[in-house]
mmCIF file of C-alpha atoms (C1' of nucleotides) in Angstrom:
data_model
loop_
_atom_site.group_PDB
_atom_site.id
_atom_site.type_symbol
_atom_site.label_atom_id
_atom_site.label_comp_id
_atom_site.label_asym_id
_atom_site.label_seq_id
_atom_site.Cartn_x
_atom_site.Cartn_y
_atom_site.Cartn_z
ATOM 1 C CA MET A 1 0.000 0.000 0.000
ATOM 2 C CA SER A 2 2.880 2.352 0.564
ATOM 3 C CA GLU A 3 3.812 3.611 -2.890
ATOM 4 C CA THR A 4 7.177 4.907 -1.754
ATOM 5 C CA ALA A 5 8.301 7.833 -3.874
ATOM 6 C CA PRO A 6 9.562 5.831 -6.831
ATOM 7 C CA SER A 7 13.124 6.899 -7.481
ATOM 8 C CA LEU A 8 15.070 5.450 -10.346
ATOM 9 C CA SER A 9 18.696 4.996 -11.188
ATOM 10 C CA ILE A 10 20.068 6.217 -14.479
ATOM 11 C CA GLY A 11 20.177 2.649 -15.693
ATOM 12 C CA GLN A 12 16.518 2.105 -14.958
ATOM 13 C CA VAL A 13 15.604 5.332 -16.684
ATOM 14 C CA ALA A 14 17.632 4.261 -19.687
ATOM 15 C CA GLU A 15 15.718 1.036 -19.796
ATOM 16 C CA ARG A 16 12.338 2.725 -19.442
ATOM 17 C CA THR A 17 12.967 5.437 -22.000
ATOM 18 C CA GLY A 18 15.084 3.633 -24.528
ATOM 19 C CA LEU A 19 17.703 6.350 -24.285
ATOM 20 C CA SER A 20 21.234 5.280 -23.527
ATOM 21 C CA VAL A 21 22.827 6.054 -20.194
ATOM 22 C CA HIS A 22 25.260 8.216 -22.132
ATOM 23 C CA ALA A 23 22.459 10.112 -23.785
ATOM 24 C CA LEU A 24 20.801 10.759 -20.443
ATOM 25 C CA ARG A 25 23.945 12.345 -19.052
ATOM 26 C CA PHE A 26 24.422 14.211 -22.292
ATOM 27 C CA TYR A 27 20.895 15.626 -22.151
ATOM 28 C CA GLU A 28 21.496 16.744 -18.620
ATOM 29 C CA ARG A 29 24.669 18.579 -19.615
ATOM 30 C CA GLU A 30 22.685 20.152 -22.415
ATOM 31 C CA GLY A 31 20.236 21.538 -19.896
ATOM 32 C CA ILE A 32 17.339 19.496 -21.074
ATOM 33 C CA LEU A 33 16.074 18.158 -17.801
ATOM 34 C CA ALA A 34 13.200 19.827 -16.057
ATOM 35 C CA ASP A 35 14.954 20.083 -12.729
ATOM 36 C CA PRO A 36 18.699 19.724 -12.395
ATOM 37 C CA VAL A 37 18.451 16.073 -11.329
ATOM 38 C CA ARG A 38 18.826 15.181 -7.711
ATOM 39 C CA ARG A 39 21.772 13.216 -6.495
ATOM 40 C CA GLY A 40 21.749 10.336 -4.145
ATOM 41 C CA PRO A 41 24.561 9.004 -1.991
ATOM 42 C CA GLY A 42 27.843 8.844 -3.799
ATOM 43 C CA GLY A 43 26.721 11.553 -6.184
ATOM 44 C CA ARG A 44 24.534 9.238 -8.174
ATOM 45 C CA ARG A 45 21.641 10.564 -10.160
ATOM 46 C CA VAL A 46 18.188 9.917 -8.785
ATOM 47 C CA TYR A 47 15.309 10.235 -11.206
ATOM 48 C CA SER A 48 11.622 10.509 -10.418
ATOM 49 C CA GLU A 49 8.718 9.292 -12.503
ATOM 50 C CA GLN A 50 8.185 12.900 -13.474
ATOM 51 C CA ASP A 51 11.659 13.025 -14.917
ATOM 52 C CA VAL A 52 10.790 10.011 -16.995
ATOM 53 C CA GLU A 53 7.634 11.676 -18.216
ATOM 54 C CA TRP A 54 9.560 14.769 -19.119
ATOM 55 C CA LEU A 55 12.073 12.669 -20.993
ATOM 56 C CA ASN A 56 9.281 10.999 -22.867
ATOM 57 C CA LEU A 57 8.091 14.385 -23.979
ATOM 58 C CA CYS A 58 11.614 15.267 -25.059
ATOM 59 C CA ILE A 59 11.790 12.051 -27.028
ATOM 60 C CA ILE A 60 8.631 13.000 -28.875
ATOM 61 C CA LEU A 61 9.997 16.423 -29.632
ATOM 62 C CA ARG A 62 13.316 15.017 -30.847
ATOM 63 C CA ALA A 63 11.617 12.344 -32.911
ATOM 64 C CA SER A 64 9.637 15.044 -34.620
ATOM 65 C CA GLY A 65 12.801 16.930 -35.452
ATOM 66 C CA MET A 66 13.036 19.592 -32.774
ATOM 67 C CA PRO A 67 16.703 20.446 -32.302
ATOM 68 C CA LEU A 68 18.216 20.313 -28.844
ATOM 69 C CA PRO A 69 18.557 24.094 -28.512
ATOM 70 C CA ALA A 70 14.805 24.486 -28.967
ATOM 71 C CA ILE A 71 14.123 21.794 -26.417
ATOM 72 C CA ARG A 72 16.494 23.536 -24.069
ATOM 73 C CA GLN A 73 14.558 26.729 -24.567
ATOM 74 C CA TYR A 74 11.278 25.037 -23.780
ATOM 75 C CA THR A 75 12.875 23.410 -20.765
ATOM 76 C CA GLY A 76 14.004 26.825 -19.629
ATOM 77 C CA LEU A 77 10.469 28.161 -19.783
ATOM 78 C CA VAL A 78 9.096 25.252 -17.820
ATOM 79 C CA ARG A 79 11.856 25.640 -15.256
ATOM 80 C CA GLN A 80 10.948 29.274 -14.756
ATOM 81 C CA GLY A 81 7.529 28.140 -13.640
ATOM 82 C CA ALA A 82 4.101 29.615 -14.240
ATOM 83 C CA GLY A 83 3.659 32.895 -16.064
ATOM 84 C CA ASN A 84 5.170 32.181 -19.450
ATOM 85 C CA GLU A 85 2.516 29.877 -20.811
ATOM 86 C CA LEU A 86 2.075 32.059 -23.858
ATOM 87 C CA GLU A 87 5.684 31.607 -24.795
ATOM 88 C CA ARG A 88 5.493 27.878 -24.286
ATOM 89 C CA LEU A 89 2.406 27.740 -26.415
ATOM 90 C CA ALA A 90 4.063 29.783 -29.148
ATOM 91 C CA LEU A 91 7.045 27.477 -29.163
ATOM 92 C CA LEU A 92 4.865 24.420 -29.399
ATOM 93 C CA ARG A 93 2.769 25.922 -32.153
ATOM 94 C CA ARG A 94 5.878 26.789 -34.129
ATOM 95 C CA HIS A 95 7.024 23.228 -33.859
ATOM 96 C CA GLN A 96 3.592 21.950 -34.726
ATOM 97 C CA GLU A 97 3.775 23.884 -37.968
ATOM 98 C CA LEU A 98 7.227 22.599 -38.768
ATOM 99 C CA VAL A 99 6.122 19.035 -38.249
ATOM 100 C CA THR A 100 3.037 19.585 -40.350
ATOM 101 C CA ALA A 101 5.185 21.024 -43.106
ATOM 102 C CA GLN A 102 7.580 18.134 -42.882
ATOM 103 C CA ILE A 103 4.764 15.628 -43.153
ATOM 104 C CA GLY A 104 3.578 17.507 -46.200
ATOM 105 C CA ARG A 105 6.975 17.342 -47.829
ATOM 106 C CA LEU A 106 7.353 13.671 -47.066
ATOM 107 C CA THR A 107 3.936 12.987 -48.479
ATOM 108 C CA GLU A 108 4.891 14.687 -51.716
ATOM 109 C CA CYS A 109 8.055 12.649 -51.886
ATOM 110 C CA LEU A 110 6.089 9.539 -51.197
ATOM 111 C CA GLU A 111 3.801 10.256 -54.119
ATOM 112 C CA LEU A 112 6.730 10.633 -56.451
ATOM 113 C CA ILE A 113 8.349 7.491 -55.172
ATOM 114 C CA GLY A 114 5.045 5.688 -55.511
ATOM 115 C CA TYR A 115 4.854 6.861 -59.083
ATOM 116 C CA LYS A 116 8.312 5.517 -59.799
ATOM 117 C CA VAL A 117 7.454 2.237 -58.153
ATOM 118 C CA ARG A 118 4.411 1.919 -60.349
ATOM 119 C CA VAL A 119 6.442 2.632 -63.456
ATOM 120 C CA TYR A 120 8.832 -0.173 -62.578
ATOM 121 C CA GLU A 121 5.996 -2.506 -61.714
ATOM 122 C CA ASP A 122 4.335 -1.919 -65.058
ATOM 123 C CA HIS A 123 7.622 -2.264 -66.830
ATOM 124 C CA LEU A 124 8.256 -5.592 -65.155
ATOM 125 C CA ASP A 125 4.689 -6.852 -65.477
ATOM 126 C CA GLN A 126 4.599 -6.489 -69.207
ATOM 127 C CA GLY A 127 8.275 -6.052 -69.848
ATOM 128 C CA ALA A 128 8.885 -9.541 -71.245
ATOM 129 C CA ALA A 129 6.588 -8.632 -74.136
ATOM 130 C CA ASP A 130 8.204 -5.440 -75.394
ATOM 131 C CA ASP A 131 11.654 -5.866 -74.006
ATOM 132 C CA LEU A 132 13.332 -4.007 -76.802
ATOM 133 C CA CYS A 133 10.915 -1.263 -77.639
ATOM 134 C CA GLY A 134 11.494 0.548 -74.404
ATOM 135 C CA SER A 135 8.798 1.066 -71.816
ATOM 136 C CA LEU A 136 11.618 3.260 -70.595
ATOM 137 C CA PRO A 137 12.140 3.682 -66.922
ATOM 138 C CA GLU A 138 15.400 5.429 -67.571
ATOM 139 C CA ASN A 139 16.299 5.623 -63.910
ATOM 140 C CA MET B 1 13.932 25.407 -84.169
ATOM 141 C CA SER B 2 17.330 24.023 -83.368
ATOM 142 C CA GLU B 3 17.126 22.956 -79.740
ATOM 143 C CA THR B 4 20.882 22.633 -79.443
ATOM 144 C CA ALA B 5 21.790 19.949 -76.926
ATOM 145 C CA PRO B 6 21.264 21.978 -73.785
ATOM 146 C CA SER B 7 24.456 21.763 -71.810
ATOM 147 C CA LEU B 8 24.804 23.467 -68.482
ATOM 148 C CA SER B 9 27.631 24.650 -66.324
ATOM 149 C CA ILE B 10 27.861 23.610 -62.704
ATOM 150 C CA GLY B 11 26.704 27.061 -61.706
ATOM 151 C CA GLN B 12 23.588 26.820 -63.794
ATOM 152 C CA VAL B 13 22.803 23.393 -62.426
ATOM 153 C CA ALA B 14 23.248 24.730 -58.917
ATOM 154 C CA GLU B 15 20.770 27.464 -59.684
ATOM 155 C CA ARG B 16 18.222 25.081 -61.249
ATOM 156 C CA THR B 17 18.423 22.469 -58.524
ATOM 157 C CA GLY B 18 18.961 24.567 -55.468
ATOM 158 C CA LEU B 19 21.996 22.508 -54.577
ATOM 159 C CA SER B 20 25.226 24.356 -53.958
ATOM 160 C CA VAL B 21 28.106 24.094 -56.377
ATOM 161 C CA HIS B 22 30.010 22.448 -53.561
ATOM 162 C CA ALA B 23 27.282 19.909 -53.037
ATOM 163 C CA LEU B 24 27.227 19.066 -56.742
ATOM 164 C CA ARG B 25 30.928 18.275 -56.748
ATOM 165 C CA PHE B 26 30.508 16.400 -53.498
ATOM 166 C CA TYR B 27 27.701 14.279 -54.922
ATOM 167 C CA GLU B 28 29.846 13.458 -57.908
ATOM 168 C CA ARG B 29 32.712 12.318 -55.697
ATOM 169 C CA GLU B 30 30.219 10.209 -53.790
ATOM 170 C CA GLY B 31 29.284 8.457 -57.003
ATOM 171 C CA ILE B 32 25.781 9.753 -57.103
ATOM 172 C CA LEU B 33 25.602 10.929 -60.674
ATOM 173 C CA ALA B 34 24.052 8.734 -63.308
ATOM 174 C CA ASP B 35 26.940 9.045 -65.710
ATOM 175 C CA PRO B 36 30.372 10.210 -64.575
ATOM 176 C CA VAL B 37 29.763 13.786 -65.814
ATOM 177 C CA ARG B 38 31.288 14.905 -69.043
ATOM 178 C CA ARG B 39 33.961 17.520 -69.096
ATOM 179 C CA GLY B 40 34.232 20.453 -71.427
ATOM 180 C CA PRO B 41 37.289 22.470 -72.402
ATOM 181 C CA GLY B 42 39.511 23.222 -69.464
ATOM 182 C CA GLY B 43 38.158 20.217 -67.581
ATOM 183 C CA ARG B 44 34.928 21.950 -66.700
ATOM 184 C CA ARG B 45 31.867 19.910 -65.905
ATOM 185 C CA VAL B 46 29.164 19.863 -68.523
ATOM 186 C CA TYR B 47 25.722 18.797 -67.384
ATOM 187 C CA SER B 48 22.763 17.752 -69.506
ATOM 188 C CA GLU B 49 19.103 18.220 -68.761
ATOM 189 C CA GLN B 50 19.042 14.539 -67.905
ATOM 190 C CA ASP B 51 21.638 15.116 -65.238
ATOM 191 C CA VAL B 52 19.398 17.776 -63.789
ATOM 192 C CA GLU B 53 16.451 15.411 -63.797
ATOM 193 C CA TRP B 54 18.518 12.776 -62.093
ATOM 194 C CA LEU B 55 19.592 15.282 -59.500
ATOM 195 C CA ASN B 56 16.009 16.227 -58.910
ATOM 196 C CA LEU B 57 15.249 12.615 -58.196
ATOM 197 C CA CYS B 58 18.187 12.463 -55.813
ATOM 198 C CA ILE B 59 16.888 15.549 -54.085
ATOM 199 C CA ILE B 60 13.553 13.850 -53.548
ATOM 200 C CA LEU B 61 15.240 10.785 -52.169
ATOM 201 C CA ARG B 62 17.435 12.818 -49.858
ATOM 202 C CA ALA B 63 14.543 14.967 -48.713
ATOM 203 C CA SER B 64 12.699 11.838 -47.771
ATOM 204 C CA GLY B 65 15.623 10.637 -45.721
ATOM 205 C CA MET B 66 17.445 8.224 -47.975
ATOM 206 C CA PRO B 67 21.106 8.214 -46.958
ATOM 207 C CA LEU B 68 23.776 8.824 -49.574
ATOM 208 C CA PRO B 69 25.024 5.223 -49.563
ATOM 209 C CA ALA B 70 21.567 4.016 -50.577
ATOM 210 C CA ILE B 71 21.348 6.603 -53.314
ATOM 211 C CA ARG B 72 24.771 5.517 -54.478
ATOM 212 C CA GLN B 73 23.530 1.962 -54.626
ATOM 213 C CA TYR B 74 20.515 2.928 -56.691
ATOM 214 C CA THR B 75 22.753 4.986 -58.939
ATOM 215 C CA GLY B 76 24.956 1.963 -59.409
ATOM 216 C CA LEU B 77 22.000 -0.123 -60.541
ATOM 217 C CA VAL B 78 20.899 2.500 -63.016
ATOM 218 C CA ARG B 79 24.455 2.840 -64.312
ATOM 219 C CA GLN B 80 24.618 -0.888 -64.967
ATOM 220 C CA GLY B 81 21.710 -0.477 -67.348
ATOM 221 C CA ALA B 82 18.737 -2.684 -68.044
ATOM 222 C CA GLY B 83 18.360 -6.060 -66.379
ATOM 223 C CA ASN B 84 18.262 -5.181 -62.710
ATOM 224 C CA GLU B 85 14.848 -3.561 -62.599
ATOM 225 C CA LEU B 86 13.748 -5.912 -59.849
ATOM 226 C CA GLU B 87 16.532 -4.725 -57.619
ATOM 227 C CA ARG B 88 15.749 -1.117 -58.332
ATOM 228 C CA LEU B 89 12.127 -1.743 -57.550
ATOM 229 C CA ALA B 90 13.019 -3.490 -54.304
ATOM 230 C CA LEU B 91 15.188 -0.600 -53.257
ATOM 231 C CA LEU B 92 12.466 1.905 -54.015
ATOM 232 C CA ARG B 93 9.848 -0.141 -52.212
ATOM 233 C CA ARG B 94 12.059 -0.403 -49.155
ATOM 234 C CA HIS B 95 12.427 3.325 -49.120
ATOM 235 C CA GLN B 96 8.734 3.793 -49.695
ATOM 236 C CA GLU B 97 8.058 1.801 -46.569
ATOM 237 C CA LEU B 98 10.557 3.760 -44.556
ATOM 238 C CA VAL B 99 8.999 7.025 -45.608
ATOM 239 C CA THR B 100 5.541 5.741 -44.843
ATOM 240 C CA ALA B 101 6.702 4.677 -41.411
ATOM 241 C CA GLN B 102 8.319 8.028 -40.821
ATOM 242 C CA ILE B 103 5.146 9.852 -41.774
ATOM 243 C CA GLY B 104 3.303 7.615 -39.345
ATOM 244 C CA ARG B 105 5.690 8.433 -36.536
ATOM 245 C CA LEU B 106 5.535 12.138 -37.250
ATOM 246 C CA THR B 107 1.763 12.003 -37.302
ATOM 247 C CA GLU B 108 1.726 10.410 -33.877
ATOM 248 C CA CYS B 109 4.064 13.072 -32.575
ATOM 249 C CA LEU B 110 1.885 15.714 -34.109
ATOM 250 C CA GLU B 111 -1.120 14.394 -32.268
ATOM 251 C CA LEU B 112 0.677 14.553 -28.973
ATOM 252 C CA ILE B 113 1.943 18.027 -29.663
ATOM 253 C CA GLY B 114 -1.542 19.046 -30.697
ATOM 254 C CA TYR B 115 -2.836 17.717 -27.434
ATOM 255 C CA LYS B 116 -0.307 19.747 -25.485
ATOM 256 C CA VAL B 117 -1.150 22.821 -27.486
ATOM 257 C CA ARG B 118 -4.800 22.383 -26.648
ATOM 258 C CA VAL B 119 -4.019 22.000 -22.977
ATOM 259 C CA TYR B 120 -2.156 25.285 -22.982
ATOM 260 C CA GLU B 121 -4.874 26.994 -24.985
ATOM 261 C CA ASP B 122 -7.513 25.905 -22.503
ATOM 262 C CA HIS B 123 -5.340 26.893 -19.622
ATOM 263 C CA LEU B 124 -4.833 30.344 -21.072
ATOM 264 C CA ASP B 125 -8.420 30.797 -22.212
ATOM 265 C CA GLN B 126 -9.871 30.267 -18.793
ATOM 266 C CA GLY B 127 -6.752 30.628 -16.785
ATOM 267 C CA ALA B 128 -7.555 34.075 -15.406
ATOM 268 C CA ALA B 129 -10.546 32.567 -13.663
ATOM 269 C CA ASP B 130 -8.934 29.763 -11.719
ATOM 270 C CA ASP B 131 -5.408 31.017 -11.640
ATOM 271 C CA LEU B 132 -4.637 29.451 -8.321
ATOM 272 C CA CYS B 133 -6.562 26.229 -8.402
ATOM 273 C CA GLY B 134 -4.312 24.748 -11.039
ATOM 274 C CA SER B 135 -5.553 23.707 -14.448
ATOM 275 C CA LEU B 136 -2.064 22.265 -14.332
ATOM 276 C CA PRO B 137 -0.088 22.065 -17.501
ATOM 277 C CA GLU B 138 2.994 21.032 -15.601
ATOM 278 C CA ASN B 139 5.243 21.227 -18.614
ATOM 279 C "C1'" DG C 1 48.165 43.215 -70.425
ATOM 280 C "C1'" DC C 2 45.280 42.804 -66.476
ATOM 281 C "C1'" DT C 3 41.504 42.080 -63.668
ATOM 282 C "C1'" DT C 4 37.351 39.608 -62.746
ATOM 283 C "C1'" DG C 5 34.526 35.782 -62.290
ATOM 284 C "C1'" DA C 6 33.480 31.034 -62.907
ATOM 285 C "C1'" DC C 7 35.602 26.985 -62.612
ATOM 286 C "C1'" DC C 8 39.125 23.192 -61.073
ATOM 287 C "C1'" DT C 9 41.396 19.810 -57.183
ATOM 288 C "C1'" DA C 10 42.610 18.161 -52.695
ATOM 289 C "C1'" DG C 11 41.825 18.365 -48.449
ATOM 290 C "C1'" DA C 12 40.456 20.622 -44.025
ATOM 291 C "C1'" DG C 13 36.640 22.306 -41.130
ATOM 292 C "C1'" DT C 14 31.825 22.405 -39.250
ATOM 293 C "C1'" DC C 15 27.635 21.046 -37.107
ATOM 294 C "C1'" DG C 16 24.320 18.226 -34.651
ATOM 295 C "C1'" DA C 17 23.667 14.565 -31.854
ATOM 296 C "C1'" DG C 18 25.201 11.513 -29.654
ATOM 297 C "C1'" DT C 19 28.815 7.594 -28.293
ATOM 298 C "C1'" DC C 20 32.798 5.958 -26.145
ATOM 299 C "C1'" DT C 21 37.025 5.887 -23.120
ATOM 300 C "C1'" DA C 22 39.803 6.270 -19.072
ATOM 301 C "C1'" DG C 23 40.274 6.378 -14.564
ATOM 302 C "C1'" DA C 24 37.940 6.883 -10.094
ATOM 303 C "C1'" DT C 25 34.208 5.706 -6.661
ATOM 304 C "C1'" DC C 26 30.972 3.032 -4.385
ATOM 305 C "C1'" DC C 27 27.892 -0.910 -2.976
ATOM 306 C "C1'" DT C 28 26.939 -5.767 -2.794
ATOM 307 C "C1'" DA C 29 27.771 -10.584 -2.626
ATOM 308 C "C1'" DG C 30 30.828 -14.387 -1.917
ATOM 309 C "C1'" DC D 1 38.840 -8.852 1.908
ATOM 310 C "C1'" DT D 2 37.858 -8.754 -2.768
ATOM 311 C "C1'" DA D 3 35.744 -9.041 -7.191
ATOM 312 C "C1'" DG D 4 31.889 -7.409 -10.036
ATOM 313 C "C1'" DG D 5 28.776 -4.261 -11.543
ATOM 314 C "C1'" DA D 6 26.742 0.205 -11.776
ATOM 315 C "C1'" DT D 7 27.888 4.765 -11.426
ATOM 316 C "C1'" DC D 8 30.658 9.108 -11.711
ATOM 317 C "C1'" DT D 9 33.501 13.053 -14.514
ATOM 318 C "C1'" DA D 10 35.975 15.129 -18.259
ATOM 319 C "C1'" DG D 11 36.917 14.939 -22.470
ATOM 320 C "C1'" DA D 12 37.943 12.615 -26.990
ATOM 321 C "C1'" DC D 13 35.887 10.349 -30.907
ATOM 322 C "C1'" DT D 14 32.377 9.218 -34.585
ATOM 323 C "C1'" DC D 15 29.227 9.802 -38.355
ATOM 324 C "C1'" DG D 16 26.632 11.910 -42.020
ATOM 325 C "C1'" DA D 17 26.326 15.485 -45.007
ATOM 326 C "C1'" DC D 18 27.948 19.092 -46.359
ATOM 327 C "C1'" DT D 19 30.781 23.573 -46.577
ATOM 328 C "C1'" DC D 20 34.787 26.100 -47.020
ATOM 329 C "C1'" DT D 21 39.749 27.177 -48.085
ATOM 330 C "C1'" DA D 22 43.924 27.471 -50.619
ATOM 331 C "C1'" DG D 23 46.077 27.610 -54.607
ATOM 332 C "C1'" DG D 24 45.677 27.158 -59.585
ATOM 333 C "C1'" DT D 25 43.495 27.507 -64.619
ATOM 334 C "C1'" DC D 26 41.015 29.798 -68.068
ATOM 335 C "C1'" DA D 27 38.138 33.041 -71.079
ATOM 336 C "C1'" DA D 28 36.152 37.577 -71.582
ATOM 337 C "C1'" DG D 29 35.956 42.433 -71.207
ATOM 338 C "C1'" DC D 30 38.233 46.831 -70.468
#
DNA sequence: GCTTGACCTAGAGTCGAGTCTAGATCCTAG
DNA sequence: CTAGGATCTAGACTCGACTCTAGGTCAAGC
């Protein structure tokens, strides 16, 4: 019944997040952790579940292409505490637009690639027939 | 009426493709050009419209995240000429799947970001009212 | 004849995002 | 007491994809 404040070692956090132990320390140096990470006996890092949640957010942001400096900036705002919600929102919206744009670009690329795939498929489907007269996928 | 074989300098190709002159030479070194690029008087590169088209394809592939080694591989297949269409198709399909997956991942991220944006919007919309009772966007 | 601008090569430098190493510390189990 | 395993710090290394520099060639215009 006693859910003792669940504190995690860096190794456990690595396991839970999929980040490497190295990456976790690196992120901390980069100022990307919500609070400056508590230390246990022997100077070891002690993470809370909240830290893990924060890291999961960071992972989402990274996976969607936000560069570390931007994440650091967002982290800074959150660290400052209440009062700058507008700035946080603006930052998130900016990123939202970038991701949307990126999805758009990828979708365009995908269409072109799909077109090329179809050309090759057709060429191969019926290629045996007119092998010499060129159904011409030149590249 | 005489559409003289349109040959372009590296500078012109850079302008048409949006790649830098440096990048064009770099791509050539990396073996990413369909044919090994003809040279004009004084050893200058002479590009054809086909080269530009090929580059445009490469740009699409790069933009959709295909690494240079993979592009080099595809280039190699095209250089070899007819006969390996199945391999080319396989390579393109593989990439197609990767891009699709990437779009999927980005879309998931976008949803989460959208959710966070909404939380902040709500918080700000009605925040003045319950400023102290915490509509709690913690980060 | 001389400068300017586009081009050439080889190779060094940059940037982002980690990853890895060395050498030290600490806790636990045998 | 000691060996093993996880952790610590500072700092070096890697990788991909360019980008830039130095030093040289060449043709055109003034």
